[in-house]
PDB file of N, CA, C and O in Angstrom:
ATOM      1  N   MET A   1      65.042  16.396 161.113  1.00  0.00           N
ATOM      2  CA  MET A   1      65.594  17.208 161.923  1.00  0.00           C
ATOM      3  C   MET A   1      66.228  16.208 163.250  1.00  0.00           C
ATOM      4  O   MET A   1      65.352  15.609 163.940  1.00  0.00           O
ATOM      5  N   THR A   2      67.448  16.447 163.369  1.00  0.00           N
ATOM      6  CA  THR A   2      67.974  15.625 164.545  1.00  0.00           C
ATOM      7  C   THR A   2      68.131  16.679 165.727  1.00  0.00           C
ATOM      8  O   THR A   2      68.489  17.632 165.717  1.00  0.00           O
ATOM      9  N   ILE A   3      67.691  16.042 166.691  1.00  0.00           N
ATOM     10  CA  ILE A   3      67.546  16.751 168.224  1.00  0.00           C
ATOM     11  C   ILE A   3      68.900  16.405 168.961  1.00  0.00           C
ATOM     12  O   ILE A   3      68.919  15.374 169.156  1.00  0.00           O
ATOM     13  N   THR A   4      69.550  17.367 169.173  1.00  0.00           N
ATOM     14  CA  THR A   4      70.958  17.328 170.017  1.00  0.00           C
ATOM     15  C   THR A   4      70.634  17.985 171.310  1.00  0.00           C
ATOM     16  O   THR A   4      69.778  18.714 171.582  1.00  0.00           O
ATOM     17  N   ILE A   5      71.753  17.771 172.163  1.00  0.00           N
ATOM     18  CA  ILE A   5      71.567  18.639 173.421  1.00  0.00           C
ATOM     19  C   ILE A   5      71.645  20.103 173.131  1.00  0.00           C
ATOM     20  O   ILE A   5      71.080  20.743 174.135  1.00  0.00           O
ATOM     21  N   SER A   6      72.121  20.501 172.111  1.00  0.00           N
ATOM     22  CA  SER A   6      72.014  22.106 171.911  1.00  0.00           C
ATOM     23  C   SER A   6      70.718  22.393 171.497  1.00  0.00           C
ATOM     24  O   SER A   6      70.367  23.493 171.734  1.00  0.00           O
ATOM     25  N   HIS A   7      69.906  21.526 171.160  1.00  0.00           N
ATOM     26  CA  HIS A   7      68.390  21.825 170.825  1.00  0.00           C
ATOM     27  C   HIS A   7      67.594  21.728 172.039  1.00  0.00           C
ATOM     28  O   HIS A   7      66.578  22.407 172.462  1.00  0.00           O
ATOM     29  N   VAL A   8      67.970  20.866 172.934  1.00  0.00           N
ATOM     30  CA  VAL A   8      67.136  20.618 174.015  1.00  0.00           C
ATOM     31  C   VAL A   8      67.339  21.684 175.168  1.00  0.00           C
ATOM     32  O   VAL A   8      66.180  21.998 175.698  1.00  0.00           O
ATOM     33  N   GLN A   9      68.440  22.106 175.266  1.00  0.00           N
ATOM     34  CA  GLN A   9      68.735  22.955 176.504  1.00  0.00           C
ATOM     35  C   GLN A   9      67.668  24.431 176.349  1.00  0.00           C
ATOM     36  O   GLN A   9      67.280  24.920 177.313  1.00  0.00           O
ATOM     37  N   PRO A  10      67.666  24.791 175.215  1.00  0.00           N
ATOM     38  CA  PRO A  10      66.710  26.073 175.166  1.00  0.00           C
ATOM     39  C   PRO A  10      65.292  25.716 175.238  1.00  0.00           C
ATOM     40  O   PRO A  10      64.476  26.480 175.888  1.00  0.00           O
ATOM     41  N   ILE A  11      64.960  24.611 174.810  1.00  0.00           N
ATOM     42  CA  ILE A  11      63.548  24.198 175.016  1.00  0.00           C
ATOM     43  C   ILE A  11      63.209  24.089 176.636  1.00  0.00           C
ATOM     44  O   ILE A  11      62.255  24.614 177.013  1.00  0.00           O
ATOM     45  N   ILE A  12      64.074  23.399 177.283  1.00  0.00           N
ATOM     46  CA  ILE A  12      64.042  23.210 178.754  1.00  0.00           C
ATOM     47  C   ILE A  12      64.032  24.580 179.381  1.00  0.00           C
ATOM     48  O   ILE A  12      63.315  24.579 180.447  1.00  0.00           O
ATOM     49  N   ALA A  13      64.910  25.564 178.809  1.00  0.00           N
ATOM     50  CA  ALA A  13      64.903  26.891 179.543  1.00  0.00           C
ATOM     51  C   ALA A  13      63.547  27.410 179.419  1.00  0.00           C
ATOM     52  O   ALA A  13      63.147  28.137 180.334  1.00  0.00           O
ATOM     53  N   ILE A  14      62.986  27.435 178.129  1.00  0.00           N
ATOM     54  CA  ILE A  14      61.630  28.052 178.110  1.00  0.00           C
ATOM     55  C   ILE A  14      60.599  27.485 178.923  1.00  0.00           C
ATOM     56  O   ILE A  14      59.845  28.189 179.610  1.00  0.00           O
ATOM     57  N   LEU A  15      60.535  26.272 178.937  1.00  0.00           N
ATOM     58  CA  LEU A  15      59.536  25.476 179.726  1.00  0.00           C
ATOM     59  C   LEU A  15      59.634  25.741 181.271  1.00  0.00           C
ATOM     60  O   LEU A  15      58.831  25.972 181.977  1.00  0.00           O
ATOM     61  N   ALA A  16      61.009  25.779 181.758  1.00  0.00           N
ATOM     62  CA  ALA A  16      61.327  26.063 183.140  1.00  0.00           C
ATOM     63  C   ALA A  16      60.715  27.638 183.358  1.00  0.00           C
ATOM     64  O   ALA A  16      60.198  27.953 184.382  1.00  0.00           O
ATOM     65  N   GLY A  17      61.105  28.404 182.493  1.00  0.00           N
ATOM     66  CA  GLY A  17      60.748  29.954 182.878  1.00  0.00           C
ATOM     67  C   GLY A  17      59.289  29.955 182.731  1.00  0.00           C
ATOM     68  O   GLY A  17      58.801  30.760 183.532  1.00  0.00           O
ATOM     69  N   VAL A  18      58.573  29.413 181.981  1.00  0.00           N
ATOM     70  CA  VAL A  18      57.002  29.586 182.037  1.00  0.00           C
ATOM     71  C   VAL A  18      56.484  28.789 183.317  1.00  0.00           C
ATOM     72  O   VAL A  18      55.625  29.451 183.958  1.00  0.00           O
ATOM     73  N   LEU A  19      57.194  27.796 183.680  1.00  0.00           N
ATOM     74  CA  LEU A  19      56.714  27.021 184.989  1.00  0.00           C
ATOM     75  C   LEU A  19      57.054  28.088 186.121  1.00  0.00           C
ATOM     76  O   LEU A  19      56.155  28.227 187.121  1.00  0.00           O
ATOM     77  N   ILE A  20      58.130  28.528 186.065  1.00  0.00           N
ATOM     78  CA  ILE A  20      58.441  29.420 187.225  1.00  0.00           C
ATOM     79  C   ILE A  20      57.473  30.866 187.108  1.00  0.00           C
ATOM     80  O   ILE A  20      57.163  31.153 188.142  1.00  0.00           O
ATOM     81  N   LEU A  21      57.104  31.212 186.014  1.00  0.00           N
ATOM     82  CA  LEU A  21      56.105  32.381 186.168  1.00  0.00           C
ATOM     83  C   LEU A  21      54.643  31.877 186.565  1.00  0.00           C
ATOM     84  O   LEU A  21      54.148  32.746 187.287  1.00  0.00           O
ATOM     85  N   ILE A  22      54.429  30.726 186.383  1.00  0.00           N
ATOM     86  CA  ILE A  22      52.758  30.238 186.753  1.00  0.00           C
ATOM     87  C   ILE A  22      53.159  29.824 188.345  1.00  0.00           C
ATOM     88  O   ILE A  22      52.438  30.077 189.031  1.00  0.00           O
ATOM     89  N   ALA A  23      54.146  29.406 188.634  1.00  0.00           N
ATOM     90  CA  ALA A  23      54.370  28.918 190.120  1.00  0.00           C
ATOM     91  C   ALA A  23      55.624  29.184 190.697  1.00  0.00           C
ATOM     92  O   ALA A  23      56.338  28.242 190.424  1.00  0.00           O
ATOM     93  N   PRO A  24      55.994  30.161 191.279  1.00  0.00           N
ATOM     94  CA  PRO A  24      57.261  30.509 191.587  1.00  0.00           C
ATOM     95  C   PRO A  24      57.881  29.717 192.675  1.00  0.00           C
ATOM     96  O   PRO A  24      59.237  29.612 192.593  1.00  0.00           O
ATOM     97  N   ARG A  25      57.023  29.101 193.317  1.00  0.00           N
ATOM     98  CA  ARG A  25      57.458  27.936 194.340  1.00  0.00           C
ATOM     99  C   ARG A  25      58.383  26.956 193.783  1.00  0.00           C
ATOM    100  O   ARG A  25      58.987  26.204 194.382  1.00  0.00           O
ATOM    101  N   LEU A  26      58.109  26.572 192.471  1.00  0.00           N
ATOM    102  CA  LEU A  26      58.790  25.610 191.841  1.00  0.00           C
ATOM    103  C   LEU A  26      60.118  25.977 191.497  1.00  0.00           C
ATOM    104  O   LEU A  26      60.958  25.038 191.009  1.00  0.00           O
ATOM    105  N   LEU A  27      60.552  27.123 191.545  1.00  0.00           N
ATOM    106  CA  LEU A  27      62.098  27.473 191.122  1.00  0.00           C
ATOM    107  C   LEU A  27      63.165  26.681 191.710  1.00  0.00           C
ATOM    108  O   LEU A  27      63.965  26.316 191.024  1.00  0.00           O
ATOM    109  N   ASN A  28      63.107  26.482 193.093  1.00  0.00           N
ATOM    110  CA  ASN A  28      64.068  25.553 194.021  1.00  0.00           C
ATOM    111  C   ASN A  28      64.168  24.232 193.164  1.00  0.00           C
ATOM    112  O   ASN A  28      65.258  23.640 192.915  1.00  0.00           O
ATOM    113  N   TYR A  29      63.014  23.696 192.896  1.00  0.00           N
ATOM    114  CA  TYR A  29      63.081  22.186 192.279  1.00  0.00           C
ATOM    115  C   TYR A  29      63.455  22.261 190.921  1.00  0.00           C
ATOM    116  O   TYR A  29      64.351  21.436 190.616  1.00  0.00           O
ATOM    117  N   ILE A  30      62.954  23.169 190.195  1.00  0.00           N
ATOM    118  CA  ILE A  30      63.446  23.209 188.672  1.00  0.00           C
ATOM    119  C   ILE A  30      64.884  23.647 188.681  1.00  0.00           C
ATOM    120  O   ILE A  30      65.731  22.792 187.776  1.00  0.00           O
ATOM    121  N   VAL A  31      65.473  24.379 189.361  1.00  0.00           N
ATOM    122  CA  VAL A  31      66.950  24.581 189.441  1.00  0.00           C
ATOM    123  C   VAL A  31      67.735  23.447 189.906  1.00  0.00           C
ATOM    124  O   VAL A  31      68.794  23.046 189.329  1.00  0.00           O
ATOM    125  N   ALA A  32      67.129  22.667 190.924  1.00  0.00           N
ATOM    126  CA  ALA A  32      68.078  21.424 191.459  1.00  0.00           C
ATOM    127  C   ALA A  32      68.063  20.489 190.386  1.00  0.00           C
ATOM    128  O   ALA A  32      69.059  19.917 190.157  1.00  0.00           O
ATOM    129  N   ILE A  33      66.758  20.076 189.880  1.00  0.00           N
ATOM    130  CA  ILE A  33      66.713  19.214 188.867  1.00  0.00           C
ATOM    131  C   ILE A  33      67.592  19.395 187.679  1.00  0.00           C
ATOM    132  O   ILE A  33      68.250  18.689 187.086  1.00  0.00           O
ATOM    133  N   TYR A  34      67.778  20.634 187.192  1.00  0.00           N
ATOM    134  CA  TYR A  34      68.437  21.202 186.009  1.00  0.00           C
ATOM    135  C   TYR A  34      70.157  20.944 186.443  1.00  0.00           C
ATOM    136  O   TYR A  34      70.777  20.487 185.708  1.00  0.00           O
ATOM    137  N   LEU A  35      70.424  21.271 187.682  1.00  0.00           N
ATOM    138  CA  LEU A  35      71.901  21.073 188.018  1.00  0.00           C
ATOM    139  C   LEU A  35      72.357  19.782 188.175  1.00  0.00           C
ATOM    140  O   LEU A  35      73.304  19.332 187.770  1.00  0.00           O
ATOM    141  N   ILE A  36      71.356  19.050 188.646  1.00  0.00           N
ATOM    142  CA  ILE A  36      71.563  17.572 188.704  1.00  0.00           C
ATOM    143  C   ILE A  36      71.942  17.093 187.409  1.00  0.00           C
ATOM    144  O   ILE A  36      72.883  16.204 187.094  1.00  0.00           O
ATOM    145  N   ALA A  37      71.076  17.252 186.537  1.00  0.00           N
ATOM    146  CA  ALA A  37      70.913  16.731 185.114  1.00  0.00           C
ATOM    147  C   ALA A  37      72.079  17.038 184.523  1.00  0.00           C
ATOM    148  O   ALA A  37      73.152  16.231 183.831  1.00  0.00           O
ATOM    149  N   VAL A  38      72.604  18.416 184.596  1.00  0.00           N
ATOM    150  CA  VAL A  38      73.871  18.776 183.873  1.00  0.00           C
ATOM    151  C   VAL A  38      74.999  18.152 184.444  1.00  0.00           C
ATOM    152  O   VAL A  38      76.190  17.873 183.905  1.00  0.00           O
ATOM    153  N   GLY A  39      75.112  17.963 185.748  1.00  0.00           N
ATOM    154  CA  GLY A  39      76.091  17.347 186.319  1.00  0.00           C
ATOM    155  C   GLY A  39      76.425  16.023 185.981  1.00  0.00           C
ATOM    156  O   GLY A  39      77.424  15.517 185.766  1.00  0.00           O
ATOM    157  N   LEU A  40      75.340  15.137 185.864  1.00  0.00           N
ATOM    158  CA  LEU A  40      75.317  13.889 185.358  1.00  0.00           C
ATOM    159  C   LEU A  40      75.657  13.770 183.918  1.00  0.00           C
ATOM    160  O   LEU A  40      76.670  12.875 183.668  1.00  0.00           O
ATOM    161  N   ILE A  41      75.145  14.636 183.067  1.00  0.00           N
ATOM    162  CA  ILE A  41      75.560  14.695 181.888  1.00  0.00           C
ATOM    163  C   ILE A  41      77.022  15.073 181.697  1.00  0.00           C
ATOM    164  O   ILE A  41      77.880  14.349 180.751  1.00  0.00           O
ATOM    165  N   GLY A  42      77.540  15.925 182.453  1.00  0.00           N
ATOM    166  CA  GLY A  42      79.081  16.412 182.330  1.00  0.00           C
ATOM    167  C   GLY A  42      79.781  15.414 182.915  1.00  0.00           C
ATOM    168  O   GLY A  42      81.017  15.163 182.469  1.00  0.00           O
ATOM    169  N   LEU A  43      79.529  14.503 183.713  1.00  0.00           N
ATOM    170  CA  LEU A  43      80.362  13.304 184.298  1.00  0.00           C
ATOM    171  C   LEU A  43      80.331  12.054 183.186  1.00  0.00           C
ATOM    172  O   LEU A  43      81.016  11.123 183.575  1.00  0.00           O
ATOM    173  N   GLY A  44      79.357  12.086 182.410  1.00  0.00           N
ATOM    174  CA  GLY A  44      79.239  11.036 181.431  1.00  0.00           C
ATOM    175  C   GLY A  44      78.360   9.972 181.779  1.00  0.00           C
ATOM    176  O   GLY A  44      78.496   8.838 181.219  1.00  0.00           O
ATOM    177  N   VAL A  45      77.514  10.168 183.041  1.00  0.00           N
ATOM    178  CA  VAL A  45      76.614   9.235 183.547  1.00  0.00           C
ATOM    179  C   VAL A  45      75.380   8.921 182.531  1.00  0.00           C
ATOM    180  O   VAL A  45      74.909   7.875 182.382  1.00  0.00           O
ATOM    181  N   LEU A  46      75.069  10.035 182.002  1.00  0.00           N
ATOM    182  CA  LEU A  46      73.909   9.861 180.953  1.00  0.00           C
ATOM    183  C   LEU A  46      74.446  10.222 179.677  1.00  0.00           C
ATOM    184  O   LEU A  46      74.331  11.208 178.902  1.00  0.00           O
ATOM    185  N   LYS A  47      75.127   9.036 179.092  1.00  0.00           N
ATOM    186  CA  LYS A  47      75.785   9.372 177.952  1.00  0.00           C
ATOM    187  C   LYS A  47      74.850   9.384 176.685  1.00  0.00           C
ATOM    188  O   LYS A  47      74.971   9.804 175.596  1.00  0.00           O
ATOM    189  N   SER A  48      73.664   8.859 176.949  1.00  0.00           N
ATOM    190  CA  SER A  48      72.511   8.968 175.901  1.00  0.00           C
ATOM    191  C   SER A  48      72.163  10.278 175.475  1.00  0.00           C
ATOM    192  O   SER A  48      71.603  10.599 174.319  1.00  0.00           O
ATOM    193  N   PHE A  49      72.367  11.327 176.087  1.00  0.00           N
ATOM    194  CA  PHE A  49      72.004  12.715 175.968  1.00  0.00           C
ATOM    195  C   PHE A  49      73.132  13.502 175.237  1.00  0.00           C
ATOM    196  O   PHE A  49      72.909  14.664 174.983  1.00  0.00           O
ATOM    197  N   THR A  50      74.320  13.179 175.148  1.00  0.00           N
ATOM    198  CA  THR A  50      75.377  13.858 174.646  1.00  0.00           C
ATOM    199  C   THR A  50      75.783  13.536 173.029  1.00  0.00           C
ATOM    200  O   THR A  50      75.171  12.497 172.424  1.00  0.00           O
TER     201      THR A  50
END
């Protein structure tokens, strides 16, 4: 099985959801890291993930 970005995003979403349920204070950091990563991938800076 080849793992592509379409497989990674749901896994990250599940992990983030669990972490937010365990420690709600992590919400700001999780959202910020996700937005930065999506922005860098969208700009083509992180080409290895596309």
